[in-house]
């Protein structure tokens, strides 16, 4: 038996329960990993609250979610995302969920016939399968990547999911280049901090929004050329002033409801609106006609769709680790909590009391 955080019902941080679980032994193509550090991400809160619907098998965390959520289409109902009816029937038997989608650990067992992985390897995974809030877990071997020896488990766990998110947002969703002007909301957050640093290194002019003066200082240090404290200034008016009313090439918006309409207003002609989160709530529906006056592009991307193949996963993670090793990305682990105190970590992240990355330690 090992300890894990499980969710028996949807709700606030108090539904995160510290319990004994049996996770079993690795099967074909699988490894058993003893987690050393676990990244906390806002998507964990979405699953805990039921904004996104998911269920996992407690004694083999990851298998159910990997097979069914990765390969069955989603539908939307009552502001939540659920797998289709065929997948839902298969998942109905799984009444408990182990949350978490990012971790680094040591391989302690490999499944029969598996090659390419050995006991003692330090590996990371991000995005799926769910189940990282556990002292140990079973993982598909093809979903993990090796961690360079120059990067500590805590740093790797704090950056693998957020860093791969930043990579596909900046390099593939909209390819940021020298001369572009971009707007990053929550610029002092885990992903926002990396977006600012990386975009600055690419030669872009970076505008960031934050909630406090302390976070403004961090955003400046991370490469923001212009920082807007949105509680003190109208960010749309300020962006128009900074860009001489030309607007920005792309907005990276993880806030959602509170910023969505303003983000659209900040875009230049043929600008890109990249909505990749909704920490303030789900944005109101947008008619397609609203995009027409400036011929805007709107996308709601997911890391899973940008790492569908093993090659894509290795390339994405490899670029992140290379940028960490070279110093392009400086990872701030500003908050660590024992895994058993995940509820406190969730509460502080959700109330915007944190900055940078948050890591749970088993």
C-alpha positions as MATLAB code, in Angstrom:
seq = 'XXXXXXXXXXXXXXXXXXXXXXXXXXXXXXXXXXXXXXXXXXXXXXXXXXXXXXXXXXXXXXXXXXXXXXXXXXXXXXXXXXXXXXXXXXXXXXXXXXXXXXXXXXXXXXXXXXXXXXXXXXXXXXXXXXXXXXXXXXXXXXXXXXXXXXXXXXXXXXXXXXXXXXXXXXXXXXXXXXXXXXXXXXXXXXXXXXXXXXXXXXXXXXXXXXXXXXXXXXXXXXXXXXXXXXXXXXXXXXXXXXXXXXXXXXXXXXXXXXXXXXXXXXXXXXXXXXXXXXXXXXXXXXXXXXXXXXXXXXXXXXXXXXXXXXXXXXXXXXXXXXXXXXXXXXXXXXXXXXXXXXXXXXXXXXXXXXXXXXXXXX';
ca = [
       0.000    0.000    0.000;
       1.073    3.570   -0.709;
      -0.396    6.929    0.177;
      -2.245    9.069   -2.374;
      -4.646   11.976   -2.632;
      -8.058   10.786   -3.827;
     -11.281   12.543   -4.717;
     -14.572   10.850   -3.805;
     -16.754   13.819   -4.730;
     -16.346   17.072   -6.614;
     -15.918   20.306   -4.710;
     -13.455   22.550   -2.924;
      -9.974   21.705   -1.632;
     -11.524   19.800    1.279;
     -12.499   16.906   -1.044;
      -8.802   16.001   -1.458;
      -8.344   13.009    0.866;
      -5.019   11.460    1.982;
      -5.583    7.697    1.810;
      -3.968    4.286    1.427;
      -4.190    2.844   -2.079;
      -3.069   -0.320   -3.823;
      -1.619    0.384   -7.240;
      -0.570   -3.091   -8.391;
       2.384   -4.113  -10.533;
       3.320   -2.862  -13.999;
       1.975   -4.787  -16.961;
       3.283   -4.934  -20.513;
       4.552   -1.558  -21.663;
       4.320   -0.107  -18.159;
       6.652    1.023  -15.397;
       6.202    1.611  -11.680;
       7.555    4.947  -10.489;
       8.263    6.259   -6.999;
       7.499    9.952   -7.252;
      10.092   12.436   -6.004;
       8.274   15.663   -6.869;
       4.810   16.458   -8.226;
       3.842   19.595  -10.105;
       0.632   21.411   -9.147;
      -1.304   22.951  -12.020;
      -4.570   24.830  -12.375;
      -5.967   22.011  -14.481;
      -5.891   19.891  -11.298;
      -8.389   22.345   -9.809;
     -10.595   22.073  -12.906;
     -10.794   18.295  -12.463;
     -11.344   18.569   -8.698;
     -14.251   20.988   -9.187;
     -15.779   19.146  -12.126;
     -15.113   21.759  -14.811;
     -13.467   18.843  -16.607;
     -14.937   15.395  -15.938;
     -12.602   12.443  -15.499;
     -12.286    9.194  -13.572;
      -9.311    6.922  -12.999;
      -8.706    3.470  -11.665;
      -7.211    3.978   -8.145;
      -5.090    0.824   -8.063;
      -3.724    1.343  -11.574;
      -3.814    5.127  -11.971;
      -3.378    6.255  -15.546;
      -4.509    3.246  -17.570;
      -8.176    4.153  -17.693;
      -7.596    7.818  -18.364;
      -4.947    7.159  -20.974;
      -7.042    4.695  -22.933;
     -10.388    6.351  -22.688;
      -9.803   10.064  -22.360;
      -6.971   10.217  -24.861;
      -8.800    8.319  -27.559;
     -12.509    9.023  -27.107;
     -13.935   12.380  -28.201;
     -15.221   14.899  -25.694;
     -18.580   16.600  -25.562;
     -19.661   19.580  -23.519;
     -22.603   19.685  -21.132;
     -23.437   22.072  -18.308;
     -20.079   23.844  -18.537;
     -18.143   20.590  -18.184;
     -16.303   18.295  -20.538;
     -17.143   14.592  -20.536;
     -16.068   11.629  -22.586;
     -18.661   10.202  -24.949;
     -21.247    7.656  -23.852;
     -19.185    4.626  -24.837;
     -16.266    5.792  -22.724;
     -18.524    6.901  -19.903;
     -20.001    3.400  -19.574;
     -16.492    1.997  -19.265;
     -15.616    4.585  -16.632;
     -18.757    4.302  -14.503;
     -17.208    1.573  -12.345;
     -14.359    3.844  -11.253;
     -15.762    5.825   -8.363;
     -12.597    7.439   -7.095;
     -10.077    9.671   -8.797;
      -6.402   10.281   -8.090;
      -5.653   13.756   -9.379;
      -2.468   15.239  -10.793;
      -0.914   15.337  -14.257;
       2.790   16.064  -13.751;
       5.535   14.342  -11.780;
       9.156   13.226  -11.681;
      10.221    9.979  -10.084;
      12.492    6.972  -10.048;
      11.630    3.794  -11.915;
      11.372    0.994   -9.341;
       9.901   -1.768  -11.542;
       9.366   -2.450  -15.243;
       6.705   -4.537  -16.908;
       7.422   -7.887  -18.582;
       9.406   -7.666  -21.784;
       9.863   -3.901  -21.600;
      13.069   -2.543  -23.088;
      14.491    0.966  -23.048;
      13.738    1.567  -19.364;
      15.638    0.319  -16.316;
      15.154    0.400  -12.564;
      16.836    3.551  -11.278;
      15.986    5.755  -14.278;
      14.738    9.236  -13.377;
      11.762   10.060  -15.572;
       9.137   12.770  -15.967;
       5.675   12.842  -17.437;
       3.053   15.499  -18.029;
      -0.459   15.868  -19.357;
      -1.684   12.322  -18.950;
      -2.424    9.887  -17.563;
      -3.887   11.439  -14.453;
      -2.799   10.171  -11.053;
       0.419   11.901  -10.000;
      -0.803   12.812   -6.476;
       0.530    9.515   -5.199;
       3.712    8.251   -3.580;
       3.998    5.695   -6.388;
       2.154    5.075   -9.644;
       1.957    2.908  -12.719;
       2.742    4.699  -15.986;
       2.853    3.775  -19.673;
       6.537    3.705  -20.555;
       5.918    5.562  -23.822;
       4.467    8.546  -21.921;
       7.573    9.335  -19.862;
      10.779   11.113  -20.808;
      14.226   10.942  -19.269;
      15.292   13.819  -17.040;
      18.815   15.171  -17.649;
      21.109   14.676  -14.664;
      21.782   18.428  -14.601;
      18.136   19.153  -13.678;
      16.855   18.285  -10.202;
      13.592   16.349   -9.764;
      11.924   19.378   -8.131;
      12.842   21.682  -11.009;
      11.858   19.077  -13.605;
       8.506   18.431  -11.925;
       7.786   22.130  -11.770;
       8.574   22.765  -15.431;
       7.712   19.707  -17.524;
       3.969   20.366  -18.003;
       4.165   24.153  -17.864;
       7.248   24.194  -20.067;
       5.761   21.913  -22.713;
       2.656   24.082  -22.645;
       4.779   27.168  -23.234;
       6.636   25.382  -26.035;
       3.611   24.483  -28.098;
       1.946   27.863  -27.460;
       4.983   29.877  -28.579;
       6.498   27.609  -31.211;
       3.579   25.858  -32.866;
       0.168   27.243  -31.929;
       1.355   30.710  -32.952;
       5.008   30.906  -33.887;
       6.414   33.884  -32.030;
       9.333   35.591  -33.764;
      11.451   38.717  -33.484;
       9.320   41.804  -34.100;
       6.079   40.367  -32.705;
       4.289   42.019  -29.803;
       2.479   39.628  -27.469;
       0.185   39.928  -24.444;
       0.496   37.380  -21.638;
      -2.129   37.298  -18.901;
      -1.123   35.988  -15.447;
       2.452   36.812  -16.401;
       3.819   35.853  -12.975;
       2.116   32.457  -12.907;
       3.711   29.119  -13.633;
       3.086   29.112  -17.397;
       3.040   32.894  -17.722;
       6.535   33.235  -16.283;
       7.910   30.762  -18.815;
       6.035   32.380  -21.705;
       7.537   35.766  -20.859;
      11.102   34.468  -20.575;
      10.908   32.368  -23.734;
       9.187   35.035  -25.849;
      11.743   37.620  -24.754;
      14.554   35.280  -25.808;
      12.851   34.899  -29.191;
      12.988   38.659  -29.685;
       9.343   39.546  -29.089;
       8.065   42.587  -27.226;
       6.270   41.176  -24.184;
       3.353   42.824  -22.388;
       2.191   41.074  -19.222;
      -0.717   41.504  -16.823;
      -0.451   40.741  -13.100;
      -2.498   41.368   -9.952;
       0.061   42.910   -7.548;
       3.179   45.056   -7.462;
       5.191   42.104   -6.176;
       4.155   40.027   -9.175;
       4.908   42.979  -11.457;
       8.497   42.948  -10.207;
       8.792   39.246  -11.005;
       7.266   39.686  -14.463;
       9.766   42.439  -15.243;
      12.576   40.161  -14.133;
      11.171   37.441  -16.416;
      11.467   39.620  -19.489;
       8.223   41.594  -19.669;
       8.934   44.897  -21.366;
       5.638   46.342  -20.131;
       3.755   45.173  -17.034;
       0.128   46.082  -16.343;
      -1.342   45.707  -12.862;
      -4.888   45.005  -13.970;
      -6.409   45.951  -10.609;
      -5.045   49.472  -11.048;
      -5.247   49.981  -14.811;
      -7.551   49.103  -17.700;
      -5.378   46.609  -19.558;
      -7.111   47.242  -22.905;
      -6.465   50.979  -22.723;
      -2.889   50.391  -21.618;
      -2.193   47.917  -24.441;
      -3.603   50.403  -26.945;
      -1.284   53.051  -25.528;
       1.785   50.773  -25.637;
       1.086   49.664  -29.218;
      -0.037   53.084  -30.498;
      -3.481   51.521  -30.994;
      -2.093   48.931  -33.396;
      -2.797   46.012  -31.066;
      -0.790   42.866  -30.378;
      -0.056   39.939  -32.666;
      -1.203   37.317  -30.167;
      -2.811   37.103  -26.729;
      -2.087   34.148  -24.438;
      -5.070   34.064  -22.081;
      -5.272   31.553  -19.235;
      -7.656   33.659  -17.138;
     -10.837   33.245  -19.155;
     -14.051   35.014  -18.214;
     -12.557   38.166  -16.682;
     -10.181   38.912  -19.560;
     -11.592   37.225  -22.666;
     -13.478   40.130  -24.252;
     -10.699   42.556  -23.429;
      -8.174   40.191  -24.954;
     -10.059   40.198  -28.247;
     -10.102   44.007  -28.157;
      -6.298   44.082  -27.760;
      -5.596   42.185  -30.987;
      -4.375   43.737  -34.200;
      -5.841   42.897  -37.600;
      -5.585   39.129  -38.193;
      -4.376   38.672  -34.624;
      -4.450   35.369  -32.745;
      -6.460   34.803  -29.581;
      -5.039   31.770  -27.771;
      -7.306   30.781  -24.865;
      -5.596   28.049  -22.852;
      -7.205   28.338  -19.432;
     -10.086   29.758  -17.437;
      -8.951   30.455  -13.886;
     -11.653   33.122  -13.474;
     -14.399   31.008  -15.028;
     -15.633   29.940  -18.442;
     -15.798   32.831  -20.943;
     -19.190   33.842  -22.275;
     -20.024   32.437  -25.731;
     -18.574   34.410  -28.640;
     -20.465   34.593  -31.942;
     -18.275   34.020  -34.972;
     -19.372   37.397  -36.286;
     -17.447   39.031  -33.428;
     -14.194   37.888  -35.048;
     -15.047   39.328  -38.458;
     -14.264   43.066  -38.049;
     -10.543   42.330  -37.613;
     -10.456   38.844  -39.212;
      -9.276   37.376  -35.920;
      -8.163   33.809  -35.244;
      -9.396   32.046  -32.101;
      -8.095   28.732  -30.747;
      -8.524   26.698  -27.560;
      -5.525   24.335  -27.726;
      -4.494   21.429  -25.505;
      -1.049   19.952  -24.899;
      -2.420   16.460  -25.587;
      -3.158   17.366  -29.211;
       0.372   18.707  -29.660;
       2.114   15.624  -28.246;
       0.101   12.877  -29.913;
       3.167   10.952  -31.096;
       6.257    9.805  -29.240;
       8.424   11.984  -31.495;
       6.352   15.075  -30.693;
       6.599   14.342  -26.980;
      10.374   13.895  -27.080;
      10.896   17.009  -29.203;
       8.692   19.170  -26.976;
      10.191   17.990  -23.681;
      13.699   18.072  -25.118;
      13.396   21.734  -26.090;
      12.118   22.597  -22.606;
      14.958   20.808  -20.825;
      17.507   22.330  -23.210;
      16.253   25.828  -22.448;
      16.367   25.159  -18.710;
      19.928   23.832  -18.967;
      21.073   26.787  -21.075;
      19.501   29.385  -18.791;
      16.907   30.642  -21.259;
      14.281   29.469  -18.767;
      14.737   30.157  -15.065;
      12.283   28.108  -13.076;
      10.921   29.632   -9.895;
       9.722   27.049   -7.409;
       8.307   29.588   -5.005;
       6.127   27.185   -3.041;
       6.532   23.570   -1.897;
       4.073   21.557    0.189;
       4.036   18.006    1.509;
       1.779   15.902   -0.731;
      -0.454   15.249    2.302;
      -1.168   19.012    2.369;
      -2.388   19.187   -1.223;
      -5.668   20.756   -0.054;
      -3.810   23.769    1.334;
      -1.776   24.064   -1.869;
      -4.958   24.005   -3.976;
      -6.605   26.672   -1.819;
      -3.638   29.033   -2.090;
      -3.197   28.514   -5.839;
      -6.918   29.044   -6.462;
      -6.953   32.262   -4.421;
      -3.939   33.593   -6.371;
      -1.689   33.670   -3.317;
       1.083   31.877   -5.203;
       3.488   32.917   -7.936;
       5.773   30.857  -10.115;
       5.612   27.080   -9.754;
       4.113   25.038   -6.937;
       5.472   21.566   -6.154;
       4.166   18.800   -3.896;
       6.722   16.541   -2.180;
       5.672   12.934   -1.340;
];
